[in-house]
XYZ file of C-alpha atoms in Angstrom:
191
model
C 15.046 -97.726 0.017
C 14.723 -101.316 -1.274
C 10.860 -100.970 -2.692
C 9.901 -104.687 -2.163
C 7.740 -106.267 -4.780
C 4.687 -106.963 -2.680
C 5.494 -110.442 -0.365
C 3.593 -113.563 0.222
C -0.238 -113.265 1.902
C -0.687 -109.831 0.427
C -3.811 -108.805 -2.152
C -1.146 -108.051 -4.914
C 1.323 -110.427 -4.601
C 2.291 -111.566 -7.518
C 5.782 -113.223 -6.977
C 7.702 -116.264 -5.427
C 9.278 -115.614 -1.824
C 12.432 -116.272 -4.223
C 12.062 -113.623 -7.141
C 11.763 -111.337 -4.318
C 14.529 -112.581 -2.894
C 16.361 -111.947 -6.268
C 14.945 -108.370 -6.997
C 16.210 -107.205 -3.111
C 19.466 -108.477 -3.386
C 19.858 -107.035 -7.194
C 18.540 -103.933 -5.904
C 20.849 -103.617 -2.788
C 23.932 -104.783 -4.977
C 23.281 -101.817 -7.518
C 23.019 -99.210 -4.587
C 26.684 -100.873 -3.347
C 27.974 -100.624 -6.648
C 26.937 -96.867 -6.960
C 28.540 -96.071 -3.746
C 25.634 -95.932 -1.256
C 26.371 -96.727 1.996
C 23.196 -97.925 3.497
C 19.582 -99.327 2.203
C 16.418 -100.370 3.871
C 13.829 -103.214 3.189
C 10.500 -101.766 3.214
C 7.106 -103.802 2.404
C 5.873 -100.851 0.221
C 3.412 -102.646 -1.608
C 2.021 -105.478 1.092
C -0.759 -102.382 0.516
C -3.363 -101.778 2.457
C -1.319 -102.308 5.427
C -2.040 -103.605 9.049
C -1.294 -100.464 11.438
C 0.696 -102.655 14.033
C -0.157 -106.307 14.442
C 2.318 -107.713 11.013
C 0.748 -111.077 9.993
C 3.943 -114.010 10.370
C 3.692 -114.626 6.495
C 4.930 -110.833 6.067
C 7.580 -111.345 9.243
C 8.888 -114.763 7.998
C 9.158 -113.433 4.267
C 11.055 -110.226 5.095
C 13.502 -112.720 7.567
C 14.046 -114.972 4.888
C 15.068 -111.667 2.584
C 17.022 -110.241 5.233
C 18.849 -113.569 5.622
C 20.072 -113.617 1.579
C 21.078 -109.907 1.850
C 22.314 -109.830 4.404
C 25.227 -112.059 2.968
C 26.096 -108.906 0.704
C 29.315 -107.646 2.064
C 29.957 -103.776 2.317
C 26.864 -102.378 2.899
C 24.526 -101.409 5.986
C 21.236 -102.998 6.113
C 18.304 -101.755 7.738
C 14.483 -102.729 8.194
C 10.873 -101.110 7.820
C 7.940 -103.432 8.269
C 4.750 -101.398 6.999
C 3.123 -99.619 8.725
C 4.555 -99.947 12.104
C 5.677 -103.219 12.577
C 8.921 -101.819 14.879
C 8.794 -104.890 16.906
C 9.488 -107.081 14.265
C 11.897 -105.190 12.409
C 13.863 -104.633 15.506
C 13.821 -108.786 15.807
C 14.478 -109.435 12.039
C 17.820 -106.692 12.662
C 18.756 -107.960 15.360
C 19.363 -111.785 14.714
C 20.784 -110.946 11.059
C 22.847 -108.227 12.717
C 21.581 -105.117 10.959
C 22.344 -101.674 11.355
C 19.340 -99.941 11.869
C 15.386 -100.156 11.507
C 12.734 -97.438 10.603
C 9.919 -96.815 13.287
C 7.456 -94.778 11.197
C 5.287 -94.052 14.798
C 7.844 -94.355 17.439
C 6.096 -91.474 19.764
C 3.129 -89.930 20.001
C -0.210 -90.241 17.661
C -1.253 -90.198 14.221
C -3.944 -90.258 11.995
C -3.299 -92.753 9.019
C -5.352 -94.207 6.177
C -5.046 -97.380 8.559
C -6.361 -95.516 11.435
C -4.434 -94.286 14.711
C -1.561 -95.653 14.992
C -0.269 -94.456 18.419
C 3.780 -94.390 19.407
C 5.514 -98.023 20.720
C 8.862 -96.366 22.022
C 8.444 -97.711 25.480
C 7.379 -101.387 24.545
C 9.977 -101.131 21.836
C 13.147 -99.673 23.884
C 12.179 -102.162 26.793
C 12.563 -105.299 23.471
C 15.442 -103.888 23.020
C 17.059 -104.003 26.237
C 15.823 -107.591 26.549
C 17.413 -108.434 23.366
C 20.524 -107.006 24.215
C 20.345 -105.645 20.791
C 22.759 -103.020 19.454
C 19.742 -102.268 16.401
C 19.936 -98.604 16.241
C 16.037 -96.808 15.632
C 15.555 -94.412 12.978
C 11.820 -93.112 13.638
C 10.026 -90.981 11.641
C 9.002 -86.962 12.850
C 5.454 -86.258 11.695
C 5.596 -89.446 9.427
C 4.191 -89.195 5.891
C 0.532 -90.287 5.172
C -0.397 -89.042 8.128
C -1.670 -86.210 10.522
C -0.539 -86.171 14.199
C -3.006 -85.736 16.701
C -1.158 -83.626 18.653
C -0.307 -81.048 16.326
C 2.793 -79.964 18.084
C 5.579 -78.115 15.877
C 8.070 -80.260 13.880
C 10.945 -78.858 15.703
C 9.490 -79.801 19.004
C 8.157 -83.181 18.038
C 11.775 -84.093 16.721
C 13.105 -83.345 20.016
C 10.967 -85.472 21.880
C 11.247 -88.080 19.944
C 15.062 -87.885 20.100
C 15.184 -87.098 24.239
C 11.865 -89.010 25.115
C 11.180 -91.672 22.423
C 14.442 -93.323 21.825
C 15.290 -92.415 18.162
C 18.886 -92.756 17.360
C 18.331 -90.599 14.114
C 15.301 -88.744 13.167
C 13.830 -89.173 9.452
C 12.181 -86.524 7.645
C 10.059 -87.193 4.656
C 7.368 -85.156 2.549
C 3.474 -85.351 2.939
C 3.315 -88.592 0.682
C 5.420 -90.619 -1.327
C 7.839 -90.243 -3.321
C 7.290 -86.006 -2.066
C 10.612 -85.212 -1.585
C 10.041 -83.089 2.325
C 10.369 -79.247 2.271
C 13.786 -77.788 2.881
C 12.132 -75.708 5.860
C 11.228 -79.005 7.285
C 14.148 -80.627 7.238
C 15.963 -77.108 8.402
C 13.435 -76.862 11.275
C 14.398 -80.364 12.461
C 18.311 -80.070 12.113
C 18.043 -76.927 14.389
């Protein structure tokens, strides 16, 4: 996880669109270098976050970051706009070719410190189709900082969201961050 410095048009911003620039694709080289595979741009600390509607200062700062890393050869990129901007991470990955994106609500309902933030999986999989987009969703199961309204189990919740809400690959992740999830958790879900 690329922890962004926080972008342009947020209360703590403190950087130019180009230091951030600089830090991501510093960041993303050093994971490369130490063999990782993948890494995701997250927004961590545009804090206190919008629950859906991203404002285009935040989506035309994480395309123009996307567009410099992206030229960083030999490693998968993917994209989370916080707190559920799915839509426009699924457009950022798509026209810089990206792997993946992270849908922290993709099904169902939750309670958040930005309210309830309720599931886009069928506006999202229909963008998708229109975009003839090969983006692969990673979507969160019982996403952290949050409480689902529907209290069903983790097991079963993974398992919609996999057959009912799209997800290429499920992401488990503890109560808060950086809580490292429960091994039962992530055990529940991989059965």
């Amino acid at each position: 996880m690329v922890h962004l410095p926080a972008l342009p048009g947020s209360p703590e911003s403190k950087y130019t669109l180009g230091e951030i620039i600089d830090y991501a694709k510093k960041e993303v080289t050093g994971f490369k270098d130490a063999g990782l595979t993948g890494a995701i741009l997250e927004n961590i600390n545009d804090y206190p976050f919008y629950k859906d509607k991203i404002p285009p200062i935040t989506v035309a700062a994480m395309a123009a970051i996307s567009q410099e890393v992206k030229k960083i050869p030999g490693i998968e990129i993917g994209v989370n706009i916080l707190r559920n901007g799915c839509t426009e991470a699924l457009t950022i990955a798509t026209l810089f070719d990206f792997s993946f994106i992270r849908c922290n609500v993709l099904s169902g309902a939750y309670v958040t410190d930005q309210g309830i933030i309720e599931g886009n999986g069928a506006d999202l999989l229909r963008y998708k189709k229109y975009l003839n987009s090969n983006v692969k969703i990673y979507a969160d199961v019982h996403v952290k900082h949050s409480y689902p309204l529907y209290n069903v189990p983790i097991d079963i919740a993974a398992e919609d969201l996999s057959e009912r809400g799209g997800a290429d690959a499920i992401i488990v992740s503890g109560s808060r961050s950086p809580v490292p999830p429960e091994v039962e958790r992530v055990k529940a879900v991989k059965r």
